[in-house]
């Protein structure tokens, strides 16, 4: 299988082939990743919000949005425009600098994490060799912004929400990282491209879901807690602390919190697809499909079709997980804060450690099956 080529190198080389100097080509490339991330993440959030409304309506036997655009597709756009034009209020006794920086620190690391997500075989903004480590480092920044927002609001409910967010993030960041390390150990690489390629060649039978079922479960539970999705939305529990760290926020600053929540959910679903579900890999190997159709694997049409459908395959896997997360929100009750912390420290952390040790033992005992 092709090991994958990052978009940065391909774009710069293509521009240089037109006779443009290397420095100018790199300067042209610099804003493009941010633009691609903003457009892609925004579209992903709009789809997520629409799914949230329609799925919740189905669960509660309602119709949901249907008049704002066909099938209510423009309802998320209307929500976004409403938040953009709402008045941005800063409380009189709040710390204005920290109050403003908090939402930025929350949303920026999530956007930057999209740099290492491969949407297809050759579709990744930058193929960083330490991609998984970079994502873990980025994800540890967001709780600082949440705690900053809660403290700067000068509101007791906001402060409690910020403290809960920090405690929750610390509790679930460790088992999340340990579950990912088990996959990294099998793949012998921190690159997301290498992790997907390690799962390819055998179709669905080669995906990490069969070798790491416990790791997948730990990762998904911890990811939902990191995204503060029900049943783990204690930092913004409406019945207890109004809206937590978001209580004093309005307008565009509140929109950033709202955006980061859904962007993080889509990111988590994409990472599950990449780490455990084969990424862009098909359930049936492409080589087998080509042999059935009597087509050579090197056929240009087959390669273009495979690359295009690979992006669709990644998104299908991710949005199936988004559907599960939304369904959980509207069918599972919220846990208490002590139950949430007990789950992280007393159950997920020990299980993640045992899973890592068992993976290491199996890698030594069965090197072919476990990527030795």
C-alpha positions as a printed Julia matrix, in Angstrom:
372×3 Matrix{Float64}:
   0.0     0.0     0.0
   1.1     3.55   -0.61
   2.58    5.12    2.52
   0.95    8.46    1.78
   2.3    11.85    0.75
   1.47   14.97    2.73
  -0.36   17.8     1.02
   2.28   20.35    1.98
   5.09   18.68    0.04
   2.85   17.95   -2.94
   1.51   21.52   -3.12
   4.92   23.18   -2.78
   6.45   20.9    -5.42
   3.56   21.59   -7.82
   3.96   25.35   -7.41
   7.74   25.09   -7.89
   7.17   23.14  -11.12
   5.45   26.29  -12.45
   8.74   28.19  -12.08
   7.94   29.88   -8.76
  10.82   29.98   -6.21
  10.69   27.63   -3.21
  10.42   30.5    -0.7
   7.42   31.99   -2.49
   5.77   28.56   -2.78
   6.12   28.02    0.98
   4.71   31.51    1.65
   1.69   30.71   -0.55
   1.17   27.44    1.35
   1.32   28.97    4.85
  -2.27   30.35    5.08
  -3.84   27.44    3.19
  -3.86   24.87    6.04
  -5.71   27.31    8.31
  -8.23   28.1     5.57
  -8.75   24.39    4.86
  -9.16   23.65    8.57
 -11.62   26.49    9.11
 -13.77   25.54    6.12
 -13.68   21.79    6.8
 -14.29   22.1    10.55
 -17.09   24.64   10.06
 -18.89   22.4     7.56
 -18.41   19.45    9.92
 -19.91   21.44   12.81
 -22.91   22.54   10.73
 -23.61   18.91    9.81
 -23.18   17.91   13.49
 -25.62   20.56   14.74
 -28.19   19.55   12.12
 -27.81   15.87   13.09
 -28.13   16.81   16.77
 -31.44   18.55   16.11
 -32.9    15.86   13.84
 -31.76   12.87   15.94
 -32.98   14.44   19.19
 -36.31   15.13   17.48
 -36.59   11.49   16.39
 -35.72   10.25   19.88
 -38.45   12.48   21.36
 -40.91   11.7    18.53
 -40.79   15.22   17.1
 -40.12   16.47   13.57
 -37.27   18.87   14.29
 -36.23   21.74   11.98
 -37.75   21.47    8.52
 -38.7    24.99    7.33
 -35.29   26.75    7.45
 -33.99   25.44    4.16
 -34.72   21.97    2.73
 -35.09   19.48    5.63
 -33.99   22.28    7.99
 -30.43   22.21    6.65
 -30.0    25.96    7.1
 -31.02   25.93   10.79
 -27.36   25.61   11.96
 -26.4    28.52    9.7
 -29.17   30.62   11.27
 -27.89   29.68   14.74
 -24.37   30.73   13.82
 -25.49   34.07   12.35
 -27.58   34.77   15.45
 -24.56   34.25   17.74
 -22.27   36.35   15.53
 -24.59   39.37   15.66
 -25.55   39.11   19.33
 -24.12   41.68   21.73
 -20.83   40.67   23.33
 -21.18   41.45   27.05
 -18.27   41.47   29.5
 -19.34   41.47   33.2
 -18.28   44.59   35.13
 -16.23   42.66   37.7
 -14.73   40.13   35.28
 -11.09   40.12   34.23
 -11.45   41.34   30.61
  -8.16   39.89   29.34
  -8.57   36.41   30.78
 -12.28   36.51   29.92
 -11.37   37.05   26.25
  -8.38   34.7    26.06
 -10.25   31.74   27.64
 -12.47   30.85   24.63
  -9.53   31.28   22.24
  -7.38   28.86   24.25
 -10.21   26.35   24.15
 -10.95   26.41   20.42
  -7.46   26.95   18.95
  -5.85   23.62   20.03
  -8.8    21.68   18.63
  -8.43   23.33   15.23
  -4.67   22.72   15.23
  -5.27   19.03   15.94
  -6.85   18.68   12.49
  -3.38   19.14   11.01
  -2.52   15.49   11.67
  -5.84   13.86   10.67
  -5.58   11.91    7.38
  -8.88   12.07    5.5
  -7.58    9.88    2.68
  -4.51    8.01    1.51
  -2.77   11.18    0.35
  -5.07   13.71    2.03
  -3.38   15.07    5.15
  -2.34   18.66    5.76
   1.0    17.67    7.26
   2.35   14.17    7.81
   4.08   14.75   11.16
   6.1    11.8    12.42
   5.06   12.65   16.0
   1.42   13.34   15.07
  -0.18   11.43   17.97
   2.15   13.06   20.5
   1.32   16.47   18.99
  -2.43   15.81   19.35
  -2.05   14.74   23.0
  -0.03   17.92   23.67
  -2.68   20.11   22.01
  -5.53   18.44   23.91
  -3.88   19.28   27.23
  -4.1    23.03   26.51
  -7.91   23.32   26.33
  -8.53   22.73   30.09
  -6.35   25.77   30.84
  -8.74   27.9    28.77
 -11.78   26.4    30.52
 -10.32   27.08   33.96
  -9.31   30.58   32.85
 -12.84   31.29   31.58
 -14.41   30.08   34.82
 -12.05   32.12   37.01
 -12.19   35.3    34.91
 -16.01   35.44   34.94
 -16.05   36.27   38.69
 -19.1    34.06   39.08
 -19.4    31.16   41.53
 -21.18   28.93   39.02
 -18.56   29.69   36.37
 -15.73   28.94   38.8
 -17.28   25.6    39.79
 -17.71   24.75   36.11
 -14.09   25.64   35.35
 -12.81   23.53   38.26
 -14.99   20.63   37.16
 -13.69   20.92   33.59
 -10.06   20.85   34.78
 -10.66   17.88   37.1
 -12.57   15.98   34.41
  -9.91   16.61   31.77
  -7.07   15.46   34.03
  -9.03   12.34   35.02
  -9.68   11.22   31.44
  -6.58   12.51   29.64
  -4.39    9.78   31.15
  -6.5     6.72   30.17
  -7.08    8.33   26.76
  -3.32    8.62   26.2
  -2.65    5.09   27.47
  -5.24    3.61   25.11
  -3.61    5.43   22.18
  -0.14    4.26   23.24
  -1.28    0.65   22.83
  -2.13    1.4    19.18
   1.17    3.26   18.74
   3.0     0.22   20.15
   1.4    -2.09   17.58
   2.07    0.33   14.72
   5.66    1.14   15.74
   4.93    4.75   14.82
   3.36    7.97   16.13
   2.31    8.97   12.59
  -1.41    8.72   11.84
  -0.57    7.77    8.23
   1.54    4.83    9.41
  -1.16    3.72   11.85
  -3.73    3.51    9.04
  -1.31    1.75    6.68
  -0.56   -0.81    9.39
  -4.26   -1.74    9.39
  -4.59   -1.98    5.59
  -4.26   -5.02    3.34
  -6.8    -7.35    4.96
  -9.93   -5.21    4.87
 -12.07   -5.11    7.98
 -10.18   -8.07    9.48
  -7.01   -5.96    9.73
  -8.54   -3.06   11.67
  -7.4    -2.4    15.22
 -10.92   -2.81   16.57
 -10.28   -6.58   16.74
  -6.86   -6.28   18.39
  -7.78   -3.38   20.68
 -11.49   -3.71   21.61
 -10.81   -2.65   25.2
  -8.64    0.25   24.01
 -11.41    1.4    21.67
 -13.95    1.38   24.49
 -11.61    3.32   26.81
 -10.77    5.83   24.08
 -14.41    6.47   23.19
 -15.55    6.91   26.81
 -12.6     9.21   27.56
 -13.17   11.16   24.33
 -16.82   11.78   25.23
 -15.68   13.03   28.64
 -13.08   15.28   27.0
 -15.8    16.68   24.71
 -18.08   17.14   27.75
 -20.89   15.22   26.1
 -23.67   13.66   28.1
 -23.49   11.69   30.34
 -20.25   13.58   31.14
 -21.34   17.23   30.8
 -20.76   18.08   34.48
 -18.78   21.31   33.75
 -21.9    22.87   32.2
 -24.73   21.0    33.92
 -27.71   23.35   33.57
 -29.7    21.96   36.5
 -26.78   22.35   38.91
 -24.57   25.3    37.87
 -26.62   27.19   35.25
 -24.17   26.76   32.35
 -20.86   26.38   34.21
 -17.95   28.29   32.74
 -20.23   29.53   29.91
 -22.69   31.28   32.24
 -21.38   34.84   31.73
 -20.53   34.47   28.05
 -22.58   35.75   25.12
 -22.2    36.58   21.45
 -19.08   35.47   19.61
 -17.25   34.29   22.75
 -20.1    31.89   23.55
 -20.07   30.82   19.89
 -16.41   29.81   20.26
 -17.28   27.49   23.17
 -20.21   26.11   21.18
 -17.98   25.63   18.13
 -15.16   23.96   20.07
 -17.55   21.4    21.56
 -18.73   20.16   18.18
 -15.34   20.5    16.47
 -13.86   18.37   19.24
 -16.61   15.77   18.82
 -15.92   15.46   15.08
 -12.17   15.33   15.76
 -12.62   12.53   18.31
 -14.78   10.55   15.87
 -12.19   11.0    13.11
  -9.41    9.82   15.42
 -11.39    6.71   16.38
 -11.85    6.02   12.65
  -8.12    6.47   12.03
  -6.81    4.59   15.08
  -9.27    1.7    15.3
 -11.43    1.5    12.16
  -8.83    1.57    9.4
  -9.22    5.23    8.4
  -9.75    5.4     4.65
  -9.38    1.59    4.28
 -12.33   -0.31    2.79
 -14.01   -3.23    4.61
 -13.14   -5.36    1.55
  -9.51   -5.04    0.31
  -9.15   -2.95   -2.85
  -6.94   -5.67   -4.37
  -9.78   -8.16   -4.02
 -12.3    -5.75   -5.54
  -9.93   -5.09   -8.46
  -9.51   -8.83   -9.09
 -13.29   -9.33   -9.07
 -13.71   -6.53  -11.63
 -10.76   -7.76  -13.69
  -8.96   -4.41  -13.33
  -5.27   -3.9   -12.64
  -4.41   -2.33   -9.28
  -2.27    0.23  -11.15
  -5.2     1.39  -13.3
  -5.37    5.24  -12.98
  -9.19    5.26  -12.88
  -9.2     2.72  -10.03
  -6.6     4.72   -8.1
  -8.59    7.96   -8.44
 -11.82    6.2    -7.46
 -10.11    4.55   -4.48
  -8.68    7.88   -3.29
 -12.03    9.66   -3.63
 -14.03    6.91   -1.95
 -11.38    6.72    0.78
 -12.35   10.22    1.94
 -16.02    9.2     1.93
 -15.17    6.05    3.89
 -13.32    8.05    6.58
 -16.24   10.47    6.94
 -18.83    7.67    7.06
 -16.97    5.95    9.9
 -16.6     9.24   11.76
 -20.24   10.29   11.43
 -21.51    6.87   12.51
 -19.63    7.55   15.76
 -21.07   11.09   15.89
 -24.54    9.54   15.55
 -23.8     7.23   18.5
 -22.57   10.17   20.59
 -25.72   12.19   19.84
 -27.93    9.2    20.58
 -26.18    8.74   23.93
 -26.83   12.38   24.8
 -30.58   11.98   24.44
 -30.94    8.51   25.98
 -28.48    8.31   28.91
 -28.85   10.29   32.17
 -26.06   12.5    33.53
 -23.73   10.94   36.12
 -22.74   12.65   39.37
 -19.35   14.34   39.68
 -18.08   11.71   42.14
 -19.19    8.92   39.8
 -17.43   10.63   36.89
 -14.13   10.93   38.77
 -14.4     7.38   40.14
 -14.91    6.03   36.62
 -11.79    7.81   35.38
  -9.4     7.06   38.24
 -10.66    3.75   39.65
 -11.77    1.94   36.49
 -10.53    3.4    33.19
  -6.97    4.16   34.37
  -6.24    0.63   35.76
  -7.91   -1.04   32.76
  -5.91    1.17   30.35
  -2.66    0.22   32.13
  -3.5    -3.49   32.01
  -4.48   -3.16   28.33
  -1.11   -1.54   27.56
   0.81   -4.29   29.38
  -1.22   -7.06   27.7
  -0.62   -5.43   24.31
   3.13   -5.38   24.98
   3.06   -9.06   26.0
   1.04  -10.08   22.93
   3.36   -8.05   20.69
   6.3   -10.08   21.99
   4.45  -13.41   21.82
   2.73  -12.88   18.43
   4.82  -10.3    16.54
   3.12  -10.9    13.17
  -0.44  -10.41   14.46
   0.44   -7.47   16.72
   2.83   -5.53   14.49
   6.14   -6.74   15.84
